[in-house]
Short mmCIF file of C-alpha atoms in Angstrom, two decimals:
data_model
loop_
_atom_site.label_atom_id
_atom_site.label_comp_id
_atom_site.label_asym_id
_atom_site.label_seq_id
_atom_site.Cartn_x
_atom_site.Cartn_y
_atom_site.Cartn_z
CA UNK A 1092 -2.42 10.71 6.75
CA UNK A 1093 -0.16 7.65 6.69
CA UNK A 1094 -1.01 4.66 4.52
CA UNK A 1095 0.31 1.36 3.23
CA UNK A 1096 -0.69 0.57 -0.35
CA UNK A 1097 -0.92 -3.06 -1.37
CA UNK A 1098 0.68 -3.86 -4.69
CA UNK A 1099 -2.73 -4.22 -6.38
CA UNK A 1100 -3.39 -0.55 -5.55
CA UNK A 1101 -0.10 0.56 -7.10
CA UNK A 1102 -0.75 -1.52 -10.21
CA UNK A 1103 -4.28 -0.17 -10.53
CA UNK A 1104 -3.36 3.49 -10.15
CA UNK A 1105 0.02 3.92 -11.85
CA UNK A 1106 -1.22 4.36 -15.41
CA UNK A 1107 -2.04 7.95 -16.38
CA UNK A 1108 -5.15 6.53 -18.09
CA UNK A 1109 -6.44 4.64 -15.03
CA UNK A 1110 -9.74 5.65 -13.46
CA UNK A 1111 -7.87 5.22 -10.17
CA UNK A 1112 -5.06 7.63 -11.08
CA UNK A 1113 -6.16 9.99 -8.30
CA UNK A 1114 -4.34 7.74 -5.82
CA UNK A 1115 -0.98 8.40 -7.50
CA UNK A 1116 -1.76 12.04 -8.29
CA UNK A 1117 -2.51 12.79 -4.63
CA UNK A 1118 0.64 10.94 -3.59
CA UNK A 1119 2.66 13.08 -5.99
CA UNK A 1120 1.10 16.19 -4.45
CA UNK A 1121 2.16 15.00 -1.01
CA UNK A 1122 -1.38 14.59 0.32
CA UNK A 1123 -0.46 11.42 2.21
CA UNK A 1124 2.59 9.58 3.49
CA UNK A 1125 3.32 6.19 1.93
CA UNK A 1126 4.84 3.79 4.45
CA UNK A 1127 7.15 1.13 3.02
CA UNK A 1128 9.60 -1.58 3.88
CA UNK A 1129 12.36 -2.94 1.67
CA UNK A 1130 10.28 -6.09 1.08
CA UNK A 1131 7.33 -4.01 -0.12
CA UNK A 1132 9.57 -2.01 -2.48
CA UNK A 1133 10.96 -5.25 -3.91
CA UNK A 1134 7.46 -6.59 -4.53
CA UNK A 1135 6.41 -3.33 -6.23
CA UNK A 1136 9.44 -3.56 -8.47
CA UNK A 1137 8.90 -7.25 -9.27
CA UNK A 1138 5.22 -6.86 -10.20
CA UNK A 1139 5.74 -3.64 -12.18
CA UNK A 1140 8.52 -5.34 -14.16
CA UNK A 1141 6.22 -8.30 -14.92
CA UNK A 1142 3.25 -6.20 -16.01
CA UNK A 1143 4.95 -3.20 -17.62
CA UNK A 1144 8.70 -3.61 -18.00
CA UNK A 1145 11.88 -3.46 -15.90
CA UNK A 1146 12.54 0.17 -16.83
CA UNK A 1147 9.14 1.33 -15.58
CA UNK A 1148 9.67 -0.68 -12.40
CA UNK A 1149 13.09 0.83 -11.78
CA UNK A 1150 11.94 4.38 -12.49
CA UNK A 1151 8.91 4.05 -10.22
CA UNK A 1152 10.73 2.52 -7.26
CA UNK A 1153 13.72 4.83 -7.72
CA UNK A 1154 11.35 7.79 -7.73
CA UNK A 1155 9.82 6.62 -4.45
CA UNK A 1156 13.25 6.85 -2.83
CA UNK A 1157 13.35 10.56 -3.67
CA UNK A 1158 9.93 11.49 -2.31
CA UNK A 1159 9.66 13.35 1.00
CA UNK A 1160 6.31 11.73 1.73
CA UNK A 1161 7.72 8.20 1.80
CA UNK A 1162 8.48 6.75 5.22
CA UNK A 1163 10.62 3.65 5.46
CA UNK A 1164 9.55 1.47 8.34
CA UNK A 1165 11.47 -1.14 10.29
CA UNK A 1166 9.42 -4.18 11.19
CA UNK A 1167 10.58 -5.85 14.38
CA UNK A 1168 7.78 -8.37 14.78
CA UNK A 1169 5.98 -10.57 12.25
CA UNK A 1170 2.35 -10.93 13.26
CA UNK A 1171 1.43 -13.62 10.68
CA UNK A 1172 -2.22 -12.62 10.62
CA UNK A 1173 -2.99 -13.63 7.02
CA UNK A 1174 -2.76 -17.30 6.12
CA UNK A 1175 -4.18 -17.75 2.63
CA UNK A 1176 -1.22 -15.79 1.20
CA UNK A 1177 1.57 -15.41 3.75
CA UNK A 1178 3.31 -12.95 1.42
CA UNK A 1179 0.59 -10.39 2.24
CA UNK A 1180 1.80 -10.21 5.82
CA UNK A 1181 4.60 -7.81 4.89
CA UNK A 1182 1.95 -5.13 4.24
CA UNK A 1183 0.14 -5.88 7.50
CA UNK A 1184 3.37 -5.84 9.51
CA UNK A 1185 4.38 -2.52 7.94
CA UNK A 1186 0.95 -1.03 8.68
CA UNK A 1187 1.24 -2.05 12.33
CA UNK A 1188 4.86 -0.92 12.75
CA UNK A 1189 4.22 2.44 11.08
CA UNK A 1190 0.93 2.98 12.92
CA UNK A 1191 -0.81 3.94 9.67
CA UNK A 1192 -4.29 5.34 9.32
CA UNK A 1193 -5.17 2.92 6.50
CA UNK A 1194 -4.01 -0.22 4.77
CA UNK A 1195 -5.40 0.12 1.26
CA UNK A 1196 -6.09 -3.09 -0.65
CA UNK A 1197 -8.64 -4.78 -2.86
CA UNK A 1198 -7.38 -8.24 -1.90
CA UNK A 1199 -10.05 -10.35 -0.16
CA UNK A 1200 -7.40 -12.27 1.79
CA UNK A 1201 -7.13 -9.23 4.07
CA UNK A 1202 -10.77 -9.54 5.17
CA UNK A 1203 -9.63 -11.75 8.04
CA UNK A 1204 -8.29 -8.57 9.66
CA UNK A 1205 -11.83 -7.33 10.23
CA UNK A 1206 -12.28 -9.99 12.91
CA UNK A 1207 -9.00 -9.34 14.72
CA UNK A 1208 -9.35 -7.12 17.79
CA UNK A 1209 -5.61 -6.58 18.33
CA UNK A 1210 -3.70 -5.20 16.63
CA UNK A 1211 -6.48 -3.21 14.98
CA UNK A 1212 -5.86 -2.27 11.35
CA UNK A 1213 -8.21 -0.02 9.42
CA UNK A 1214 -8.51 -1.17 5.85
CA UNK A 1215 -9.93 0.64 2.85
CA UNK A 1216 -10.63 -0.55 -0.66
CA UNK A 1217 -9.30 1.58 -3.50
CA UNK A 1218 -12.68 3.22 -4.12
CA UNK A 1219 -13.09 4.09 -0.43
CA UNK A 1220 -9.60 5.54 -0.30
CA UNK A 1221 -10.30 7.62 -3.39
CA UNK A 1222 -13.41 9.01 -1.70
CA UNK A 1223 -11.26 10.06 1.27
CA UNK A 1224 -8.76 11.71 -1.08
CA UNK A 1225 -11.54 13.54 -2.93
CA UNK A 1226 -12.78 15.01 0.35
CA UNK A 1227 -9.35 16.46 1.13
CA UNK A 1228 -8.72 20.09 0.15
#
């Protein structure tokens, strides 16, 4: 299963004490492939540094570079499907380019994608994604 995780999902699941920790635990086990672009990695690092500290941000993003279940994706076309926050489009463009199964986010700005016929993107909220992970062996 290939996914793109919005930054809010990373922030919500990185703590070992989070009720959403299953998302990171299953990633660590290799149960899904995380699709990324350089822009997404930079946003992860920026937000982790703001909320935790620069060392945590560097260790997390550096660790991603070592994982076999991380797929770096080249985006050749910018779809510009989300207008309230244009910065969110990097996740949408990655999801399309990587042909992922799910774009996982709790951000309401992505709801506009539900009404777009093409390109079709299947979104899941964190709780829904966790349910999928729980059903996996």
